[in-house]
Coordinates of C-alpha atoms in Angstrom, one line a residue:
Chain O
M240 CA 15.6 -20.0 5.8
T241 CA 13.1 -20.2 8.6
S242 CA 12.8 -17.4 11.1
K243 CA 14.2 -19.7 13.8
E244 CA 17.3 -20.3 11.7
S245 CA 17.8 -16.7 10.9
F246 CA 17.4 -15.9 14.6
E247 CA 20.1 -18.4 15.5
G248 CA 22.4 -17.0 12.9
L249 CA 22.0 -13.5 14.2
A250 CA 22.3 -14.6 17.8
A251 CA 25.5 -16.4 17.1
K252 CA 26.9 -13.4 15.2
F253 CA 25.9 -10.8 17.8
P254 CA 26.0 -12.6 21.3
Q255 CA 26.5 -9.3 23.0
F256 CA 23.1 -7.9 21.8
G257 CA 21.0 -10.3 23.9
L258 CA 18.6 -11.0 21.1
E259 CA 15.3 -12.7 22.1
Y260 CA 13.2 -15.0 20.0
Q261 CA 9.5 -14.5 20.2
E262 CA 7.3 -17.4 19.2
G263 CA 4.0 -16.7 17.5
K264 CA 2.2 -17.0 14.1
D265 CA 4.9 -14.6 12.8
P266 CA 8.0 -15.3 15.0
A267 CA 9.9 -12.2 15.7
I268 CA 13.2 -11.1 17.1
V269 CA 13.2 -8.7 20.0
V270 CA 16.2 -6.3 19.9
N271 CA 17.3 -3.6 22.3
A272 CA 17.0 -0.1 20.9
E273 CA 20.7 0.7 21.2
N274 CA 21.6 -2.3 18.9
L275 CA 18.9 -1.8 16.3
V276 CA 20.9 0.2 13.8
E277 CA 24.0 -2.2 13.9
L278 CA 21.7 -5.2 13.4
A279 CA 19.7 -3.4 10.6
Q280 CA 23.0 -2.6 8.9
H281 CA 24.1 -6.2 9.0
L282 CA 20.7 -7.4 7.7
C283 CA 20.7 -5.0 4.9
A284 CA 24.3 -5.1 3.7
E285 CA 25.2 -8.8 4.5
Q286 CA 21.9 -10.7 4.2
E287 CA 20.2 -8.8 1.4
Y288 CA 17.2 -7.6 3.5
D289 CA 17.1 -4.5 1.3
Y290 CA 13.4 -3.8 1.6
C291 CA 11.8 -2.5 4.8
A292 CA 8.1 -3.1 4.1
S293 CA 6.4 -1.9 7.2
V294 CA 7.1 0.1 10.3
T295 CA 4.4 -0.1 13.0
G296 CA 4.0 1.4 16.4
V297 CA 1.9 -0.5 19.0
D298 CA 0.8 0.9 22.3
Y299 CA 0.8 -1.9 25.0
P300 CA -0.1 -1.1 28.6
D301 CA 3.5 -1.5 29.8
R302 CA 5.5 -0.3 26.7
F303 CA 5.6 1.0 23.2
E304 CA 6.6 -1.5 20.6
V305 CA 7.9 -0.7 17.1
V306 CA 7.7 -3.6 14.6
Y307 CA 9.8 -3.7 11.4
H308 CA 8.9 -6.1 8.7
L309 CA 12.0 -6.8 6.5
Y310 CA 12.0 -8.6 3.1
S311 CA 14.4 -9.1 0.3
T312 CA 13.7 -8.2 -3.2
S313 CA 16.3 -10.6 -4.6
K314 CA 15.8 -13.8 -2.5
K315 CA 12.5 -15.5 -1.8
G316 CA 11.0 -16.2 1.5
G317 CA 9.2 -14.6 4.5
P318 CA 10.2 -11.7 6.5
V319 CA 12.6 -11.0 9.3
I320 CA 10.6 -9.2 12.0
L321 CA 12.3 -7.0 14.4
K322 CA 10.6 -5.7 17.5
V323 CA 11.9 -2.9 19.6
H324 CA 10.5 -1.9 22.9
A325 CA 10.4 1.7 24.2
A326 CA 9.6 3.1 27.5
R327 CA 6.2 4.6 28.2
E328 CA 7.6 7.9 29.3
N329 CA 9.3 9.8 26.3
P330 CA 9.6 6.7 24.1
E331 CA 12.6 7.1 21.8
I332 CA 14.4 4.6 19.5
P333 CA 17.0 5.1 16.8
S334 CA 15.9 5.8 13.2
V335 CA 16.7 3.4 10.4
V336 CA 16.2 5.9 7.6
S337 CA 19.9 5.9 6.9
I338 CA 19.7 2.2 6.1
W339 CA 16.3 2.0 4.4
P340 CA 15.2 5.5 3.1
G341 CA 11.8 4.1 2.5
A342 CA 11.2 4.0 6.3
D343 CA 11.1 7.9 6.3
W344 CA 7.4 8.5 6.0
Q345 CA 6.5 5.5 8.1
E346 CA 8.6 6.6 11.0
R347 CA 7.1 10.1 10.7
E348 CA 3.7 8.5 10.9
V349 CA 4.6 6.4 14.0
W350 CA 5.9 9.7 15.6
D351 CA 2.7 11.6 14.5
L352 CA 0.1 9.1 15.6
M353 CA 1.9 7.1 18.3
G354 CA 4.4 9.6 19.7
V355 CA 7.4 7.4 19.5
R356 CA 10.5 9.6 18.7
F357 CA 13.1 8.4 16.2
S358 CA 16.6 9.8 17.0
G359 CA 18.6 10.6 14.0
H360 CA 15.6 10.9 11.6
P361 CA 16.4 13.7 9.1
D362 CA 13.0 15.4 9.2
L363 CA 10.9 14.2 12.1
R364 CA 7.7 16.2 11.6
R365 CA 4.0 15.4 11.8
I366 CA 2.8 13.9 8.5
L367 CA -0.9 13.1 8.7
M368 CA -2.0 15.5 11.5
W369 CA -1.3 19.2 11.2
E370 CA 1.5 21.0 12.8
G371 CA 0.4 22.3 16.2
F372 CA -1.9 19.4 16.9
Q373 CA -1.7 18.3 20.5
G374 CA -1.3 14.6 21.4
H375 CA -0.9 11.4 19.4
P376 CA -4.2 10.0 18.3
L377 CA -3.4 6.3 18.0
R378 CA -2.4 6.0 21.7
K379 CA -4.8 4.1 23.7
D380 CA -5.3 7.0 26.2
F381 CA -6.3 9.4 23.4
P382 CA -10.1 9.9 23.2
G383 CA -11.7 7.9 20.4
M384 CA -15.4 8.4 20.7
K385 CA -17.1 11.5 19.5
D386 CA -18.2 13.0 22.8
E387 CA -14.6 12.7 24.1
Y388 CA -13.1 15.0 21.5
T389 CA -11.9 18.5 22.0
F390 CA -10.8 20.3 18.9
S391 CA -8.1 22.9 19.1
E392 CA -7.2 25.6 16.5
P393 CA -3.7 25.1 14.9
S394 CA -1.3 27.3 16.8
G395 CA 0.9 29.7 15.0
E396 CA 1.6 30.1 11.3
E397 CA 2.2 27.0 9.3
E398 CA 5.7 26.8 8.0
H399 CA 5.1 27.2 4.3
D400 CA 2.1 29.5 4.1
Chain P
M275 CA 26.4 41.5 -21.1
T276 CA 25.4 41.8 -17.5
E277 CA 24.3 38.6 -15.9
L278 CA 20.7 38.4 -14.8
K279 CA 20.0 37.7 -11.3
T280 CA 17.8 34.6 -10.9
E281 CA 16.2 33.2 -7.8
T282 CA 14.0 30.2 -7.1
I283 CA 10.3 30.7 -6.3
T284 CA 8.0 28.6 -4.2
V285 CA 4.7 27.6 -5.6
N286 CA 1.8 25.8 -3.9
M287 CA 0.1 23.2 -6.0
G288 CA -3.1 21.9 -4.5
P289 CA -4.7 20.8 -2.3
Q290 CA -7.5 21.6 -4.8
H291 CA -6.0 20.7 -8.1
P292 CA -7.5 18.5 -10.9
S293 CA -4.4 16.5 -11.3
T294 CA -3.7 15.5 -7.7
H295 CA -6.2 12.6 -7.4
G296 CA -7.9 14.0 -4.4
V297 CA -6.8 16.5 -1.9
F298 CA -3.1 16.6 -1.9
R299 CA -0.6 19.5 -1.8
L300 CA 2.8 19.9 -3.3
I301 CA 5.2 22.6 -2.4
L302 CA 7.3 23.2 -5.5
T303 CA 10.5 25.1 -5.6
L304 CA 11.0 26.3 -9.1
D305 CA 13.8 27.8 -11.1
G306 CA 11.9 29.3 -14.0
E307 CA 10.0 26.2 -15.4
T308 CA 12.4 23.7 -13.9
V309 CA 11.6 21.9 -10.7
V310 CA 14.3 22.2 -8.0
D311 CA 12.5 20.5 -5.3
V312 CA 9.1 19.0 -4.4
E313 CA 7.7 18.5 -1.0
P314 CA 4.5 16.5 -0.9
V315 CA 2.1 17.4 1.9
V316 CA -0.4 14.8 2.8
G317 CA -3.1 14.3 5.4
Y318 CA -6.0 16.3 4.1
L319 CA -8.1 13.1 4.0
H320 CA -6.9 11.7 7.3
R321 CA -9.7 10.3 9.4
N322 CA -7.7 8.0 11.6
H323 CA -8.9 4.9 9.9
E324 CA -6.7 2.8 12.1
K325 CA -8.1 4.1 15.4
I326 CA -11.7 3.7 14.1
G327 CA -10.6 0.1 13.1
E328 CA -9.7 -0.6 16.8
Y329 CA -13.2 0.4 17.9
N330 CA -14.9 -1.7 15.2
N331 CA -15.2 -5.4 15.7
W332 CA -13.3 -7.8 13.4
I333 CA -16.2 -8.3 11.0
Q334 CA -17.1 -4.6 10.7
N335 CA -13.6 -3.9 9.5
T336 CA -14.1 -5.8 6.2
P337 CA -16.4 -3.2 4.6
F338 CA -14.4 -0.5 6.2
T339 CA -11.3 -1.5 4.2
D340 CA -13.3 -0.7 1.0
R341 CA -12.9 3.0 1.8
L342 CA -9.0 2.8 1.7
D343 CA -8.2 2.5 -1.9
Y344 CA -11.7 3.0 -3.3
I345 CA -10.5 2.1 -6.8
S346 CA -9.7 -1.4 -5.7
P347 CA -12.1 -2.4 -2.8
M348 CA -11.8 -6.1 -3.6
S349 CA -8.1 -6.1 -3.1
N350 CA -8.3 -4.3 0.3
E351 CA -10.9 -6.8 1.5
F352 CA -8.7 -9.6 0.2
A353 CA -5.7 -8.5 2.2
Y354 CA -7.7 -7.9 5.4
V355 CA -9.5 -11.2 5.4
L356 CA -6.3 -13.2 4.6
A357 CA -4.6 -11.5 7.6
V358 CA -7.6 -12.4 9.8
E359 CA -7.7 -15.9 8.5
K360 CA -4.0 -16.3 9.1
L361 CA -4.5 -15.1 12.7
S362 CA -7.4 -17.4 13.4
E363 CA -6.3 -20.3 11.2
I364 CA -9.4 -20.4 9.0
E365 CA -9.3 -22.2 5.7
P366 CA -11.7 -20.9 3.2
P367 CA -13.4 -23.5 0.8
E368 CA -11.9 -24.1 -2.6
R369 CA -14.6 -22.5 -4.6
A370 CA -14.3 -19.3 -2.5
E371 CA -10.6 -19.1 -3.2
Y372 CA -11.2 -19.2 -7.0
I373 CA -14.0 -16.6 -6.7
R374 CA -11.7 -14.4 -4.7
I375 CA -9.0 -14.6 -7.3
I376 CA -11.5 -13.8 -10.1
M377 CA -12.6 -10.7 -8.1
V378 CA -9.2 -9.3 -7.4
E379 CA -7.8 -9.9 -10.9
L380 CA -10.8 -8.1 -12.3
N381 CA -10.0 -5.4 -9.8
R382 CA -6.4 -5.2 -11.1
I383 CA -7.7 -4.6 -14.6
V384 CA -10.1 -1.9 -13.4
N385 CA -7.2 -0.2 -11.5
H386 CA -4.8 -0.2 -14.4
M387 CA -7.6 1.0 -16.8
I388 CA -8.1 4.0 -14.5
V389 CA -4.4 4.7 -14.3
V390 CA -3.9 4.5 -18.0
G391 CA -6.9 6.7 -18.5
F392 CA -5.8 9.3 -16.0
L393 CA -2.3 9.3 -17.4
L394 CA -3.7 10.6 -20.7
N395 CA -5.8 13.1 -18.8
E396 CA -2.5 14.3 -17.3
L397 CA -0.9 14.6 -20.6
G398 CA -3.6 17.0 -21.5
C399 CA -6.0 14.7 -23.5
F400 CA -8.9 15.6 -21.3
F401 CA -11.3 12.8 -20.4
T402 CA -11.7 11.2 -23.8
P403 CA -9.3 8.3 -23.2
M404 CA -10.5 8.3 -19.6
M405 CA -14.1 7.6 -20.5
Y406 CA -12.9 5.1 -23.1
C407 CA -11.2 3.0 -20.3
V408 CA -14.0 3.7 -17.7
R409 CA -16.5 2.1 -20.1
W410 CA -14.7 -1.2 -19.5
R411 CA -14.5 -0.5 -15.8
E412 CA -18.2 -0.2 -15.8
L413 CA -18.6 -3.7 -17.2
V414 CA -16.6 -5.0 -14.3
M415 CA -18.6 -2.9 -11.9
D416 CA -21.8 -4.5 -13.3
L417 CA -20.3 -7.9 -12.3
Y418 CA -19.5 -6.6 -8.8
E419 CA -23.1 -5.3 -8.5
M420 CA -24.4 -8.6 -9.5
A421 CA -22.4 -10.6 -7.1
A422 CA -22.2 -8.2 -4.1
G423 CA -25.1 -5.8 -4.6
S424 CA -22.7 -2.8 -4.7
R425 CA -20.5 -1.4 -7.3
M426 CA -17.7 0.3 -5.3
M427 CA -18.2 -0.8 -1.7
P428 CA -19.0 -4.4 -2.2
N429 CA -18.3 -6.0 1.2
Y430 CA -18.1 -9.3 -0.7
F431 CA -15.2 -11.0 1.1
W432 CA -16.0 -12.5 4.4
I433 CA -13.7 -14.0 6.9
G434 CA -13.7 -17.7 5.9
G435 CA -15.0 -17.3 2.4
V436 CA -17.2 -14.9 0.4
A437 CA -20.6 -13.4 1.2
A438 CA -22.6 -15.4 -1.3
D439 CA -22.2 -17.7 -4.2
L440 CA -22.1 -16.2 -7.7
P441 CA -25.5 -15.7 -9.3
A442 CA -26.3 -17.7 -12.3
A443 CA -25.8 -14.9 -14.8
F444 CA -22.3 -14.0 -13.4
L445 CA -20.1 -16.6 -15.1
P446 CA -21.4 -16.3 -18.7
Q447 CA -21.1 -12.4 -18.5
C448 CA -17.7 -12.6 -16.9
K449 CA -16.5 -15.1 -19.5
E450 CA -17.8 -12.9 -22.3
L451 CA -15.9 -9.8 -20.7
V452 CA -12.7 -11.7 -20.3
A453 CA -12.8 -12.9 -23.9
A454 CA -13.4 -9.4 -25.1
L455 CA -10.7 -7.7 -23.0
P456 CA -7.5 -8.7 -25.0
G457 CA -9.1 -7.1 -28.0
F458 CA -9.8 -3.9 -26.2
I459 CA -6.2 -3.8 -24.7
D460 CA -4.9 -4.2 -28.2
E461 CA -7.0 -1.3 -29.4
L462 CA -5.9 0.8 -26.5
E463 CA -2.3 0.0 -27.4
R464 CA -2.8 0.9 -31.0
L465 CA -4.1 4.3 -29.9
L466 CA -1.5 5.1 -27.3
T467 CA 1.7 2.9 -27.3
D468 CA 3.0 4.3 -30.6
S469 CA 1.4 7.7 -30.3
E470 CA 4.2 10.3 -30.8
I471 CA 2.8 12.6 -28.2
V472 CA 2.6 9.9 -25.6
Q473 CA 6.2 8.9 -26.3
M474 CA 7.5 12.4 -26.3
R475 CA 5.9 13.2 -23.0
C476 CA 6.6 10.0 -21.2
K477 CA 10.0 8.6 -22.4
D478 CA 12.9 9.5 -20.1
V479 CA 10.6 11.4 -17.8
G480 CA 10.8 10.5 -14.1
V481 CA 13.4 7.8 -14.4
L482 CA 13.6 5.7 -11.3
P483 CA 16.7 3.4 -11.2
P484 CA 16.2 0.0 -9.6
D485 CA 18.4 0.6 -6.6
V486 CA 16.6 3.9 -5.8
A487 CA 13.3 2.2 -6.3
V488 CA 14.1 -0.5 -3.8
A489 CA 15.7 2.0 -1.3
Y490 CA 12.5 4.0 -1.2
G491 CA 10.5 0.9 -0.5
C492 CA 8.5 1.1 -3.8
T493 CA 6.4 -1.8 -4.9
G494 CA 4.0 -2.8 -7.6
P495 CA 4.2 -1.6 -11.2
L496 CA 6.4 1.3 -10.0
L497 CA 9.2 -1.0 -8.9
R498 CA 8.7 -3.5 -11.7
A499 CA 8.9 -0.8 -14.3
S500 CA 12.4 -0.2 -13.0
G501 CA 13.4 -3.7 -13.9
V502 CA 13.1 -5.4 -10.5
P503 CA 11.0 -8.6 -11.0
Y504 CA 9.4 -8.5 -7.5
D505 CA 5.8 -9.6 -7.4
I506 CA 4.4 -10.9 -4.1
R507 CA 2.3 -13.3 -6.0
R508 CA 5.6 -15.0 -7.0
A509 CA 8.0 -14.0 -4.1
E510 CA 5.7 -15.2 -1.3
P511 CA 2.6 -16.8 -2.9
Y512 CA -0.6 -16.4 -0.9
S513 CA -4.1 -17.9 -1.4
I514 CA -3.9 -20.1 -4.5
Y515 CA -1.6 -18.0 -6.7
D516 CA 0.9 -20.9 -7.0
R517 CA -1.6 -22.7 -9.2
F518 CA -1.7 -20.1 -12.0
D519 CA 0.5 -19.6 -14.9
F520 CA 1.5 -16.0 -15.5
D521 CA 4.5 -13.8 -16.1
V522 CA 5.9 -11.0 -14.1
V523 CA 6.0 -8.0 -16.3
V524 CA 9.1 -5.8 -15.9
G525 CA 10.3 -2.7 -17.6
T526 CA 13.9 -1.7 -18.5
V527 CA 14.4 2.1 -18.2
G528 CA 12.0 2.9 -15.3
D529 CA 10.5 6.0 -16.8
V530 CA 6.8 7.0 -17.1
Y531 CA 6.4 5.1 -20.4
D532 CA 7.7 1.9 -18.9
R533 CA 5.2 2.2 -16.1
Y534 CA 2.5 2.6 -18.7
L535 CA 3.8 -0.5 -20.5
V536 CA 4.0 -2.6 -17.4
R537 CA 0.4 -1.8 -16.6
I538 CA -0.7 -2.8 -20.0
G539 CA 1.2 -6.0 -19.7
E540 CA -0.2 -6.7 -16.2
M541 CA -3.7 -6.4 -17.6
R542 CA -2.9 -9.0 -20.2
Q543 CA -1.5 -11.3 -17.4
S544 CA -4.6 -10.7 -15.3
V545 CA -6.7 -11.8 -18.3
R546 CA -4.6 -15.0 -18.4
I547 CA -5.1 -15.7 -14.7
L548 CA -8.9 -15.0 -15.1
E549 CA -9.1 -17.5 -18.0
Q550 CA -7.4 -20.2 -15.9
A551 CA -9.5 -19.4 -12.8
L552 CA -12.8 -19.4 -14.7
K553 CA -11.9 -22.7 -16.3
D554 CA -10.9 -24.5 -13.1
L555 CA -13.6 -22.9 -10.8
P556 CA -14.8 -25.9 -8.7
E557 CA -18.3 -26.5 -7.4
G558 CA -19.0 -26.5 -3.6
E559 CA -19.3 -24.3 -0.6
T560 CA -18.4 -20.7 -0.6
A561 CA -18.0 -20.0 3.1
T562 CA -17.2 -21.6 6.3
P563 CA -20.0 -21.6 8.9
K564 CA -20.3 -18.1 10.4
K565 CA -20.2 -17.3 14.1
K566 CA -22.4 -14.8 15.7
K567 CA -19.5 -13.4 17.6
F568 CA -16.0 -13.7 16.0
M569 CA -13.1 -13.7 18.4
P570 CA -9.7 -14.8 17.0
P571 CA -7.0 -16.1 19.4
E572 CA -4.3 -13.8 20.9
G573 CA -1.4 -13.0 18.7
D574 CA -0.1 -10.7 16.0
V575 CA 0.3 -11.4 12.2
Y576 CA 1.3 -9.5 9.2
H577 CA -0.2 -10.5 5.8
R578 CA 0.5 -8.7 2.5
I579 CA -0.7 -9.1 -0.9
E580 CA 0.1 -7.7 -4.3
A581 CA -2.6 -5.1 -4.7
P582 CA -2.8 -3.3 -8.0
K583 CA -0.7 -0.4 -6.6
G584 CA 1.9 -2.5 -4.8
E585 CA 2.3 -4.2 -1.4
L586 CA -0.8 -3.9 0.7
G587 CA -0.2 -5.3 4.1
F588 CA -2.2 -5.6 7.3
Y589 CA -0.5 -5.9 10.7
L590 CA -3.1 -7.1 13.2
V591 CA -2.8 -7.6 16.9
S592 CA -5.4 -9.5 18.7
D593 CA -5.9 -9.6 22.5
G594 CA -8.5 -12.3 22.1
S595 CA -11.5 -9.9 22.2
D596 CA -14.1 -9.2 19.5
H597 CA -12.2 -6.2 18.1
P598 CA -8.6 -5.7 17.0
Y599 CA -6.1 -4.3 19.6
R600 CA -4.0 -2.9 16.7
Y601 CA -5.1 -2.6 13.1
K602 CA -2.3 -1.2 11.0
I603 CA -2.4 -0.8 7.2
R604 CA 0.8 -0.7 5.2
A605 CA -0.6 1.2 2.2
P606 CA 1.2 1.0 -1.1
S607 CA 0.4 4.5 -2.3
F608 CA 1.7 6.1 0.9
V609 CA 5.1 4.5 0.6
N610 CA 5.3 4.8 -3.2
L611 CA 4.6 8.5 -3.0
Q612 CA 7.9 9.1 -1.2
S613 CA 9.7 8.7 -4.5
L614 CA 7.9 11.7 -6.0
P615 CA 10.5 14.3 -5.2
Y616 CA 13.2 12.1 -6.7
L617 CA 11.2 11.6 -10.0
C618 CA 10.4 15.3 -10.4
R619 CA 13.8 17.0 -9.7
G620 CA 15.2 18.5 -12.9
H621 CA 12.1 18.2 -14.9
K622 CA 9.5 20.7 -15.9
I623 CA 6.4 21.6 -14.0
A624 CA 4.1 19.8 -16.5
D625 CA 6.1 16.6 -15.9
V626 CA 5.2 16.8 -12.1
V627 CA 1.7 16.0 -13.1
V628 CA 2.6 13.2 -15.3
N629 CA 4.8 11.7 -12.6
I630 CA 2.0 11.8 -10.0
G631 CA -0.2 10.0 -12.4
S632 CA 2.4 7.3 -13.1
I633 CA 3.0 6.5 -9.4
D634 CA -0.8 5.8 -9.1
I635 CA -2.0 7.1 -5.7
T636 CA -5.4 7.1 -4.1
M637 CA -5.6 9.7 -1.3
G638 CA -8.1 7.5 0.6
E639 CA -5.2 5.1 1.1
V640 CA -2.4 7.6 1.5
D641 CA -4.1 9.6 4.2
R642 CA -6.1 6.8 5.9

């Protein structure tokens, strides 16, 4: 099934979601944050997309975008790619950990490095940076060159020490 | 008899621990010798690889990927250059495609040799089997050095081909190695597969049922040992993998022993692919003409390969400039490691170490 066909199937099934088709080398489906979980449930349960390969946060000038690459371990073929937009101020989108438990650490990583919150995530803590670190280093406004850095001591006791 | 009061204790394992394959901490909750819960703590080797990748230009990132999973540098480069080639629609020449396959399949053998060697380390057989396997790894490293000039950080794959054609001595030496490998794998199996100690320590330890493996997003030998025949070389063939004849090795139980057997089987399949690739290797160019300044068109792509540890994917966003706008790595070790608490619960402390070894992680890739 091509991505165009899978988009048309989804758009016919969920006309109220206002799904958008995005052309490109890897065509994607743009979905509103509030409809993400329902769409994901449908893809996982009905269409055998049981494997969420990758969760990526991208920092665009006007928005944050979280990209999901979904595959199936039982049927062949390329991915269904979902893109969800989040506002620049306090970005937050629903978590899909309840559907694909494997998205757990990847969502934590997006929160840690990009600062996009995942509501409903069972354990949304930093994963690669330490607790108490200020800021989200993969954002474009975070300093990246060595003379721009300011290092701060971790604040407070770490949870398990 | 009065009942004894028991309570669980919390023990920190790592970050400095010989069995953790780098700096990696586990918070173990123990009931006596039995593991109640495990919480992996990662990030000690974090250097924000993805951010640095956004400052590098497209070509500089190829050698930078060598530092991810430093056991399999060729596979990392392969995934990255394929993603960039998909983005900019470059077709590498035929001979380069074959050379790439030879390099990554040698890399798979190296990786699995190291895993099998380390697994025995973790069972308490300190470094003798490891050195035994590493000896064969060195022979592959000699080939890498001959072709690329460096053993571990080859920077051999280029966008649009490979850095240089194979030197004259490469093919005879490689053929000799490939011919000798099955004999060595047999020898390794004679020593390990039927060994009573290996069987006692590995069978029914860390069983991962297929549905749980899929739910956790596990890929690679970890997933296939659970009986799911999912191999990206077959499911979504990339490069020229559709031309080769090989089997997808799967396990039945999904325990540590099956993961060992799957890796042994995959080494044999890699030898098969190598034999075919060496036989069919065509003559011709090895790279498309290089540009001084490489600027792919705008757009975003995701490309994934079956790396020795599982699905290695690169999600690249280009804004048309000479460096990536976003450079994201979907690292197999990072995702596979999520299954560790599931594998360890209910087993003894000593089995935690074996389970880590059987997942096969490299911290350079987990922490990025």
